[in-house]
PDB file of C-alpha atoms in Angstrom:
ATOM      1  CA  UNK A   1     115.948  85.673  76.179  1.00 82.00           C
ATOM      2  CA  UNK A   2     116.531  83.325  78.763  1.00 90.00           C
ATOM      3  CA  UNK A   3     114.331  80.208  80.131  1.00 94.00           C
ATOM      4  CA  UNK A   4     114.896  78.503  83.345  1.00 95.00           C
ATOM      5  CA  UNK A   5     114.373  75.313  83.740  1.00 96.00           C
ATOM      6  CA  UNK A   6     113.336  73.773  87.171  1.00 95.00           C
ATOM      7  CA  UNK A   7     113.005  69.923  87.168  1.00 94.00           C
ATOM      8  CA  UNK A   8     114.884  67.450  89.620  1.00 93.00           C
ATOM      9  CA  UNK A   9     115.508  65.153  86.872  1.00 92.00           C
ATOM     10  CA  UNK A  10     118.954  65.358  85.255  1.00 94.00           C
ATOM     11  CA  UNK A  11     117.434  63.709  81.834  1.00 94.00           C
ATOM     12  CA  UNK A  12     114.512  65.745  81.344  1.00 92.00           C
ATOM     13  CA  UNK A  13     116.555  69.391  82.612  1.00 93.00           C
ATOM     14  CA  UNK A  14     118.731  67.828  79.396  1.00 94.00           C
ATOM     15  CA  UNK A  15     115.585  67.375  76.847  1.00 93.00           C
ATOM     16  CA  UNK A  16     114.465  70.789  77.552  1.00 94.00           C
ATOM     17  CA  UNK A  17     117.516  72.850  77.317  1.00 93.00           C
ATOM     18  CA  UNK A  18     118.468  70.791  73.664  1.00 94.00           C
ATOM     19  CA  UNK A  19     114.719  71.620  72.568  1.00 92.00           C
ATOM     20  CA  UNK A  20     114.990  75.503  73.831  1.00 93.00           C
ATOM     21  CA  UNK A  21     118.442  76.414  72.595  1.00 92.00           C
ATOM     22  CA  UNK A  22     117.473  74.656  69.569  1.00 91.00           C
ATOM     23  CA  UNK A  23     114.677  77.463  69.574  1.00 90.00           C
ATOM     24  CA  UNK A  24     116.934  80.511  70.671  1.00 89.00           C
ATOM     25  CA  UNK A  25     116.480  80.451  73.459  1.00 90.00           C
ATOM     26  CA  UNK A  26     119.265  80.858  76.418  1.00 91.00           C
ATOM     27  CA  UNK A  27     119.124  77.978  79.050  1.00 93.00           C
ATOM     28  CA  UNK A  28     119.234  77.889  83.105  1.00 93.00           C
ATOM     29  CA  UNK A  29     118.995  75.129  85.508  1.00 94.00           C
ATOM     30  CA  UNK A  30     117.998  73.961  88.847  1.00 94.00           C
ATOM     31  CA  UNK A  31     116.957  70.700  90.437  1.00 93.00           C
ATOM     32  CA  UNK A  32     115.328  72.268  93.565  1.00 92.00           C
ATOM     33  CA  UNK A  33     113.207  74.606  94.707  1.00 90.00           C
ATOM     34  CA  UNK A  34     115.617  76.573  96.919  1.00 90.00           C
ATOM     35  CA  UNK A  35     118.209  76.499  93.596  1.00 91.00           C
ATOM     36  CA  UNK A  36     115.210  78.029  91.855  1.00 91.00           C
ATOM     37  CA  UNK A  37     114.899  80.739  93.774  1.00 89.00           C
ATOM     38  CA  UNK A  38     118.532  82.117  93.738  1.00 88.00           C
ATOM     39  CA  UNK A  39     118.529  81.640  89.913  1.00 88.00           C
ATOM     40  CA  UNK A  40     115.847  84.027  89.431  1.00 88.00           C
ATOM     41  CA  UNK A  41     117.440  86.194  92.216  1.00 82.00           C
ATOM     42  CA  UNK A  42     120.538  87.035  90.684  1.00 80.00           C
ATOM     43  CA  UNK A  43     120.223  85.820  86.777  1.00 83.00           C
ATOM     44  CA  UNK A  44     116.213  87.364  86.454  1.00 84.00           C
ATOM     45  CA  UNK A  45     115.739  84.896  83.783  1.00 90.00           C
ATOM     46  CA  UNK A  46     112.602  85.698  81.227  1.00 90.00           C
ATOM     47  CA  UNK A  47     110.816  82.611  81.676  1.00 93.00           C
ATOM     48  CA  UNK A  48     110.885  79.926  84.450  1.00 95.00           C
ATOM     49  CA  UNK A  49     109.438  76.355  83.388  1.00 96.00           C
ATOM     50  CA  UNK A  50     108.783  74.674  87.086  1.00 94.00           C
ATOM     51  CA  UNK A  51     108.446  71.150  87.803  1.00 92.00           C
ATOM     52  CA  UNK A  52     105.969  70.714  90.686  1.00 88.00           C
ATOM     53  CA  UNK A  53     107.407  67.834  92.589  1.00 87.00           C
ATOM     54  CA  UNK A  54     110.967  69.326  93.485  1.00 89.00           C
ATOM     55  CA  UNK A  55     112.786  68.207  96.526  1.00 87.00           C
ATOM     56  CA  UNK A  56     113.657  70.360  99.714  1.00 83.00           C
ATOM     57  CA  UNK A  57     110.276  73.216  98.820  1.00 87.00           C
ATOM     58  CA  UNK A  58     107.721  71.929  95.990  1.00 88.00           C
ATOM     59  CA  UNK A  59     106.821  73.728  92.884  1.00 88.00           C
ATOM     60  CA  UNK A  60     103.734  75.343  94.411  1.00 85.00           C
ATOM     61  CA  UNK A  61     106.240  77.048  97.785  1.00 88.00           C
ATOM     62  CA  UNK A  62     108.392  78.264  95.029  1.00 90.00           C
ATOM     63  CA  UNK A  63     105.629  79.417  92.766  1.00 88.00           C
ATOM     64  CA  UNK A  64     104.406  81.550  96.167  1.00 85.00           C
ATOM     65  CA  UNK A  65     107.438  82.865  96.713  1.00 86.00           C
ATOM     66  CA  UNK A  66     108.219  83.996  93.536  1.00 86.00           C
ATOM     67  CA  UNK A  67     104.707  85.627  92.791  1.00 81.00           C
ATOM     68  CA  UNK A  68     105.868  87.612  96.409  1.00 78.00           C
ATOM     69  CA  UNK A  69     109.178  88.483  95.057  1.00 77.00           C
ATOM     70  CA  UNK A  70     108.612  88.818  90.528  1.00 79.00           C
ATOM     71  CA  UNK A  71     106.585  89.134  87.765  1.00 81.00           C
ATOM     72  CA  UNK A  72     108.882  86.572  86.125  1.00 88.00           C
ATOM     73  CA  UNK A  73     106.570  84.818  83.540  1.00 90.00           C
ATOM     74  CA  UNK A  74     105.966  81.056  85.325  1.00 92.00           C
ATOM     75  CA  UNK A  75     104.741  77.461  83.315  1.00 93.00           C
ATOM     76  CA  UNK A  76     104.077  74.536  86.064  1.00 90.00           C
ATOM     77  CA  UNK A  77     104.912  71.255  84.152  1.00 87.00           C
ATOM     78  CA  UNK A  78     103.839  67.908  85.920  1.00 80.00           C
ATOM     79  CA  UNK A  79     102.669  64.802  85.734  1.00 76.00           C
ATOM     80  CA  UNK A  80      99.739  65.368  88.175  1.00 68.00           C
ATOM     81  CA  UNK A  81      96.625  65.574  85.834  1.00 65.00           C
ATOM     82  CA  UNK A  82      93.909  66.242  88.015  1.00 68.00           C
ATOM     83  CA  UNK A  83      91.723  69.108  87.724  1.00 68.00           C
ATOM     84  CA  UNK A  84      92.591  70.293  91.752  1.00 71.00           C
ATOM     85  CA  UNK A  85      96.364  70.130  90.690  1.00 66.00           C
ATOM     86  CA  UNK A  86      95.672  72.506  88.279  1.00 67.00           C
ATOM     87  CA  UNK A  87      93.517  75.067  89.307  1.00 71.00           C
ATOM     88  CA  UNK A  88      95.798  75.190  92.733  1.00 69.00           C
ATOM     89  CA  UNK A  89      98.351  75.846  90.325  1.00 66.00           C
ATOM     90  CA  UNK A  90      97.080  78.949  88.319  1.00 74.00           C
ATOM     91  CA  UNK A  91      95.616  79.955  91.858  1.00 72.00           C
ATOM     92  CA  UNK A  92      99.557  79.970  93.616  1.00 73.00           C
ATOM     93  CA  UNK A  93     100.142  82.939  90.445  1.00 79.00           C
ATOM     94  CA  UNK A  94     101.242  80.607  87.551  1.00 84.00           C
ATOM     95  CA  UNK A  95     101.014  81.930  84.248  1.00 86.00           C
ATOM     96  CA  UNK A  96     100.191  78.658  82.709  1.00 87.00           C
ATOM     97  CA  UNK A  97     100.442  74.783  83.171  1.00 86.00           C
ATOM     98  CA  UNK A  98     101.478  71.911  80.855  1.00 87.00           C
ATOM     99  CA  UNK A  99     101.041  68.059  81.714  1.00 86.00           C
ATOM    100  CA  UNK A 100     103.576  65.710  81.040  1.00 82.00           C
ATOM    101  CA  UNK A 101     104.274  63.776  78.449  1.00 83.00           C
ATOM    102  CA  UNK A 102     103.625  66.838  76.322  1.00 85.00           C
ATOM    103  CA  UNK A 103     104.169  67.432  72.685  1.00 88.00           C
ATOM    104  CA  UNK A 104     107.204  70.317  72.074  1.00 88.00           C
ATOM    105  CA  UNK A 105     105.450  71.851  70.004  1.00 89.00           C
ATOM    106  CA  UNK A 106     102.837  72.696  72.428  1.00 91.00           C
ATOM    107  CA  UNK A 107     105.402  73.753  75.135  1.00 92.00           C
ATOM    108  CA  UNK A 108     106.800  76.084  72.644  1.00 92.00           C
ATOM    109  CA  UNK A 109     103.541  77.291  71.528  1.00 92.00           C
ATOM    110  CA  UNK A 110     102.854  78.124  75.042  1.00 90.00           C
ATOM    111  CA  UNK A 111     106.089  79.443  76.180  1.00 93.00           C
ATOM    112  CA  UNK A 112     105.834  82.068  72.956  1.00 90.00           C
ATOM    113  CA  UNK A 113     102.252  82.902  73.864  1.00 88.00           C
ATOM    114  CA  UNK A 114     102.966  83.921  77.755  1.00 88.00           C
ATOM    115  CA  UNK A 115     105.946  85.802  76.489  1.00 86.00           C
ATOM    116  CA  UNK A 116     103.860  87.820  74.112  1.00 80.00           C
ATOM    117  CA  UNK A 117     101.361  88.672  77.092  1.00 75.00           C
ATOM    118  CA  UNK A 118     104.175  89.903  79.335  1.00 69.00           C
ATOM    119  CA  UNK A 119     105.228  93.915  78.853  1.00 59.00           C
ATOM    120  CA  UNK A 120     108.906  93.952  78.165  1.00 53.00           C
ATOM    121  CA  UNK A 121     111.597  97.000  78.248  1.00 43.00           C
ATOM    122  CA  UNK A 122     115.356  96.645  77.436  1.00 41.00           C
ATOM    123  CA  UNK A 123     114.781  92.795  77.189  1.00 42.00           C
ATOM    124  CA  UNK A 124     113.719  92.026  80.792  1.00 46.00           C
ATOM    125  CA  UNK A 125     110.529  92.332  82.048  1.00 45.00           C
ATOM    126  CA  UNK A 126     111.658  93.011  85.910  1.00 49.00           C
ATOM    127  CA  UNK A 127     114.256  95.520  85.199  1.00 64.00           C
ATOM    128  CA  UNK A 128     112.845  98.704  83.695  1.00 75.00           C
ATOM    129  CA  UNK A 129     108.782  99.374  83.267  1.00 82.00           C
ATOM    130  CA  UNK A 130     107.730 102.542  81.581  1.00 81.00           C
ATOM    131  CA  UNK A 131     104.109 103.410  81.542  1.00 84.00           C
ATOM    132  CA  UNK A 132     102.765 106.577  80.289  1.00 84.00           C
ATOM    133  CA  UNK A 133     104.384 109.176  82.275  1.00 87.00           C
ATOM    134  CA  UNK A 134     105.756 106.630  84.969  1.00 90.00           C
ATOM    135  CA  UNK A 135     109.467 105.338  84.799  1.00 89.00           C
ATOM    136  CA  UNK A 136     110.012 102.137  86.746  1.00 89.00           C
ATOM    137  CA  UNK A 137     113.887 100.870  88.061  1.00 86.00           C
ATOM    138  CA  UNK A 138     113.097  97.536  89.729  1.00 81.00           C
ATOM    139  CA  UNK A 139     116.024  96.809  91.053  1.00 76.00           C
ATOM    140  CA  UNK A 140     116.674 100.191  92.025  1.00 80.00           C
ATOM    141  CA  UNK A 141     112.852 100.414  93.670  1.00 85.00           C
ATOM    142  CA  UNK A 142     112.738 103.700  92.274  1.00 89.00           C
ATOM    143  CA  UNK A 143     109.708 105.180  90.518  1.00 92.00           C
ATOM    144  CA  UNK A 144     109.624 108.706  88.360  1.00 92.00           C
ATOM    145  CA  UNK A 145     106.591 110.441  87.214  1.00 90.00           C
ATOM    146  CA  UNK A 146     107.097 112.719  84.206  1.00 85.00           C
ATOM    147  CA  UNK A 147     111.258 112.858  85.252  1.00 86.00           C
ATOM    148  CA  UNK A 148     110.319 113.506  88.894  1.00 90.00           C
ATOM    149  CA  UNK A 149     111.166 110.991  91.390  1.00 91.00           C
ATOM    150  CA  UNK A 150     108.589 109.455  93.856  1.00 94.00           C
ATOM    151  CA  UNK A 151     108.894 108.742  97.762  1.00 93.00           C
ATOM    152  CA  UNK A 152     107.290 106.193  98.381  1.00 92.00           C
ATOM    153  CA  UNK A 153     106.849 103.125 100.752  1.00 92.00           C
ATOM    154  CA  UNK A 154     107.986  99.941  99.997  1.00 88.00           C
ATOM    155  CA  UNK A 155     104.306  98.646  99.586  1.00 90.00           C
ATOM    156  CA  UNK A 156     103.500 101.704  97.812  1.00 92.00           C
ATOM    157  CA  UNK A 157     106.050 100.690  95.479  1.00 92.00           C
ATOM    158  CA  UNK A 158     105.267  97.503  95.043  1.00 89.00           C
ATOM    159  CA  UNK A 159     101.644  98.676  94.126  1.00 93.00           C
ATOM    160  CA  UNK A 160     102.988 100.926  91.791  1.00 94.00           C
ATOM    161  CA  UNK A 161     104.704  98.530  90.231  1.00 90.00           C
ATOM    162  CA  UNK A 162     102.506  95.487  89.589  1.00 89.00           C
ATOM    163  CA  UNK A 163      99.802  97.840  88.104  1.00 91.00           C
ATOM    164  CA  UNK A 164     102.536  99.450  85.840  1.00 89.00           C
ATOM    165  CA  UNK A 165     102.822  95.957  84.794  1.00 83.00           C
ATOM    166  CA  UNK A 166      99.859  95.245  83.984  1.00 84.00           C
ATOM    167  CA  UNK A 167      98.893  98.512  82.120  1.00 85.00           C
ATOM    168  CA  UNK A 168      94.995  98.478  81.746  1.00 86.00           C
ATOM    169  CA  UNK A 169      94.443  95.847  83.333  1.00 87.00           C
ATOM    170  CA  UNK A 170      91.994  95.691  86.322  1.00 90.00           C
ATOM    171  CA  UNK A 171      93.410  93.507  89.616  1.00 90.00           C
ATOM    172  CA  UNK A 172      90.772  93.005  91.347  1.00 90.00           C
ATOM    173  CA  UNK A 173      91.469  93.638  95.674  1.00 90.00           C
ATOM    174  CA  UNK A 174      92.655  89.816  95.963  1.00 87.00           C
ATOM    175  CA  UNK A 175      95.345  89.350  93.381  1.00 85.00           C
ATOM    176  CA  UNK A 176      96.800  92.707  94.580  1.00 90.00           C
ATOM    177  CA  UNK A 177      96.894  91.822  98.211  1.00 88.00           C
ATOM    178  CA  UNK A 178      98.406  88.646  97.051  1.00 81.00           C
ATOM    179  CA  UNK A 179     101.091  89.939  94.721  1.00 81.00           C
ATOM    180  CA  UNK A 180     101.828  92.821  97.193  1.00 86.00           C
ATOM    181  CA  UNK A 181     101.326  91.584 100.714  1.00 85.00           C
ATOM    182  CA  UNK A 182     101.309  88.101  99.841  1.00 76.00           C
ATOM    183  CA  UNK A 183      98.976  84.832 100.161  1.00 67.00           C
ATOM    184  CA  UNK A 184     100.015  84.351 103.629  1.00 66.00           C
ATOM    185  CA  UNK A 185      97.970  87.295 104.432  1.00 75.00           C
ATOM    186  CA  UNK A 186      95.145  87.832 106.681  1.00 76.00           C
ATOM    187  CA  UNK A 187      94.675  91.544 107.063  1.00 80.00           C
ATOM    188  CA  UNK A 188      91.949  93.979 106.207  1.00 83.00           C
ATOM    189  CA  UNK A 189      91.814  93.729 102.034  1.00 81.00           C
ATOM    190  CA  UNK A 190      90.708  97.314 102.678  1.00 85.00           C
ATOM    191  CA  UNK A 191      94.452  98.452 102.872  1.00 92.00           C
ATOM    192  CA  UNK A 192      94.818  98.588  99.519  1.00 93.00           C
ATOM    193  CA  UNK A 193      91.808 101.548  98.793  1.00 93.00           C
ATOM    194  CA  UNK A 194      94.094 103.115 101.706  1.00 94.00           C
ATOM    195  CA  UNK A 195      97.556 102.568  99.989  1.00 94.00           C
ATOM    196  CA  UNK A 196      95.950 103.436  96.582  1.00 95.00           C
ATOM    197  CA  UNK A 197      94.432 106.860  97.939  1.00 94.00           C
ATOM    198  CA  UNK A 198      97.899 107.955  99.611  1.00 94.00           C
ATOM    199  CA  UNK A 199      99.788 106.836  96.184  1.00 95.00           C
ATOM    200  CA  UNK A 200      97.655 108.789  94.158  1.00 94.00           C
ATOM    201  CA  UNK A 201      98.013 111.980  96.514  1.00 94.00           C
ATOM    202  CA  UNK A 202     101.908 111.026  95.653  1.00 94.00           C
ATOM    203  CA  UNK A 203     101.304 110.705  91.899  1.00 94.00           C
ATOM    204  CA  UNK A 204      99.056 113.900  91.737  1.00 93.00           C
ATOM    205  CA  UNK A 205     101.966 116.165  93.735  1.00 92.00           C
ATOM    206  CA  UNK A 206     104.442 115.069  91.027  1.00 90.00           C
ATOM    207  CA  UNK A 207     102.496 116.202  88.080  1.00 89.00           C
ATOM    208  CA  UNK A 208     100.342 113.310  87.078  1.00 89.00           C
ATOM    209  CA  UNK A 209      96.811 112.780  86.560  1.00 87.00           C
ATOM    210  CA  UNK A 210      94.802 111.477  90.092  1.00 87.00           C
ATOM    211  CA  UNK A 211      92.994 109.241  86.832  1.00 90.00           C
ATOM    212  CA  UNK A 212      96.304 107.770  86.371  1.00 92.00           C
ATOM    213  CA  UNK A 213      95.158 105.081  88.657  1.00 94.00           C
ATOM    214  CA  UNK A 214      91.351 104.141  88.050  1.00 94.00           C
ATOM    215  CA  UNK A 215      88.563 102.434  90.418  1.00 94.00           C
ATOM    216  CA  UNK A 216      87.385  99.842  89.021  1.00 93.00           C
ATOM    217  CA  UNK A 217      83.986 100.137  91.138  1.00 89.00           C
ATOM    218  CA  UNK A 218      83.297  96.815  93.010  1.00 87.00           C
ATOM    219  CA  UNK A 219      86.348  95.127  91.520  1.00 90.00           C
ATOM    220  CA  UNK A 220      89.588  96.931  91.808  1.00 92.00           C
ATOM    221  CA  UNK A 221      92.218  98.808  89.922  1.00 95.00           C
ATOM    222  CA  UNK A 222      93.767  99.258  87.296  1.00 93.00           C
ATOM    223  CA  UNK A 223      97.026 101.586  85.713  1.00 92.00           C
ATOM    224  CA  UNK A 224      95.442 103.865  82.412  1.00 90.00           C
ATOM    225  CA  UNK A 225      98.977 104.851  80.978  1.00 83.00           C
ATOM    226  CA  UNK A 226      96.828 107.125  78.690  1.00 77.00           C
ATOM    227  CA  UNK A 227      96.166 109.584  81.380  1.00 64.00           C
ATOM    228  CA  UNK A 228      99.245 111.951  81.659  1.00 61.00           C
ATOM    229  CA  UNK A 229      98.045 114.714  83.758  1.00 54.00           C
ATOM    230  CA  UNK A 230      99.136 116.805  81.370  1.00 49.00           C
ATOM    231  CA  UNK A 231      96.252 118.408  79.838  1.00 43.00           C
ATOM    232  CA  UNK A 232      93.877 114.299  80.645  1.00 39.00           C
ATOM    233  CA  UNK A 233      95.003 111.914  77.767  1.00 36.00           C
ATOM    234  CA  UNK A 234      97.725 110.733  75.481  1.00 31.00           C
ATOM    235  CA  UNK A 235      96.850 110.449  72.200  1.00 31.00           C
TER     236      UNK A 235
END
C-alpha cells in the first residue's frame, strides 16, 4: 500500500519515509500543496499524511480540494495543538488528526485504524467499488447495477459513488453536499433529495431495489447493499 507524505520539511519527510518503509509501505513525497494534489491525482495513494503549514496552499485547502475529488483516507499532521484547529481539520474532511511531536507507534496505529475503516476493492479504494448489486468504476466514471450500465449525470454518479463507498453508513445532507457539490456550495440542501429521487428511478429501471438507497428521516441517506432488487435482500 502506498502512502503520500506531504510536508515542506525534508528531514520530516525522510524520517517518515524511513519509518513507513520499515513497516512495509511504499512512500511518495510532496513538499507543497500543489505537488500533493498532483500526486494524489496521478498516483492514487492509499492514504495521505498531510501537514497543515505548507507553502502555496495550506493543508486545510488541500484537504477540501481532495474531498471534492476523492475519498482517499487522510491524516493531518501538525504542530498546532489548538482544539479549534483540530475541529477545523476534521470538518474539512480529514479522517484523523495527529499533533507533532508524536510517537511513531501511535502514528502507525492510527494509519492502520483509518485503513481498516476504508473499503478496499482490488487494492485501491478509489479504483473500483462493489456494493451489493452495484459495481462502480471510478476512474472510468461508469456505474453498473446487475451488470447493466447506468446512464447517470455527473452529480448522480458522484452521489452514488459516495454512498457506495460507505455502505450501511448514514450520511447527512450536509456531508453529502460537501463531498458532492463542494464545501463552498451555497444553494439549497434539498438538491440532495432531488438527485436521490432521480437516481433511485434509474436504479429501479436497471433492476435494483428502490430500497437500495434508504431515507433516514430528518437526517439523510444510506446505501443498503443487502437490497439487491431480486427477491428482497441478500442473505
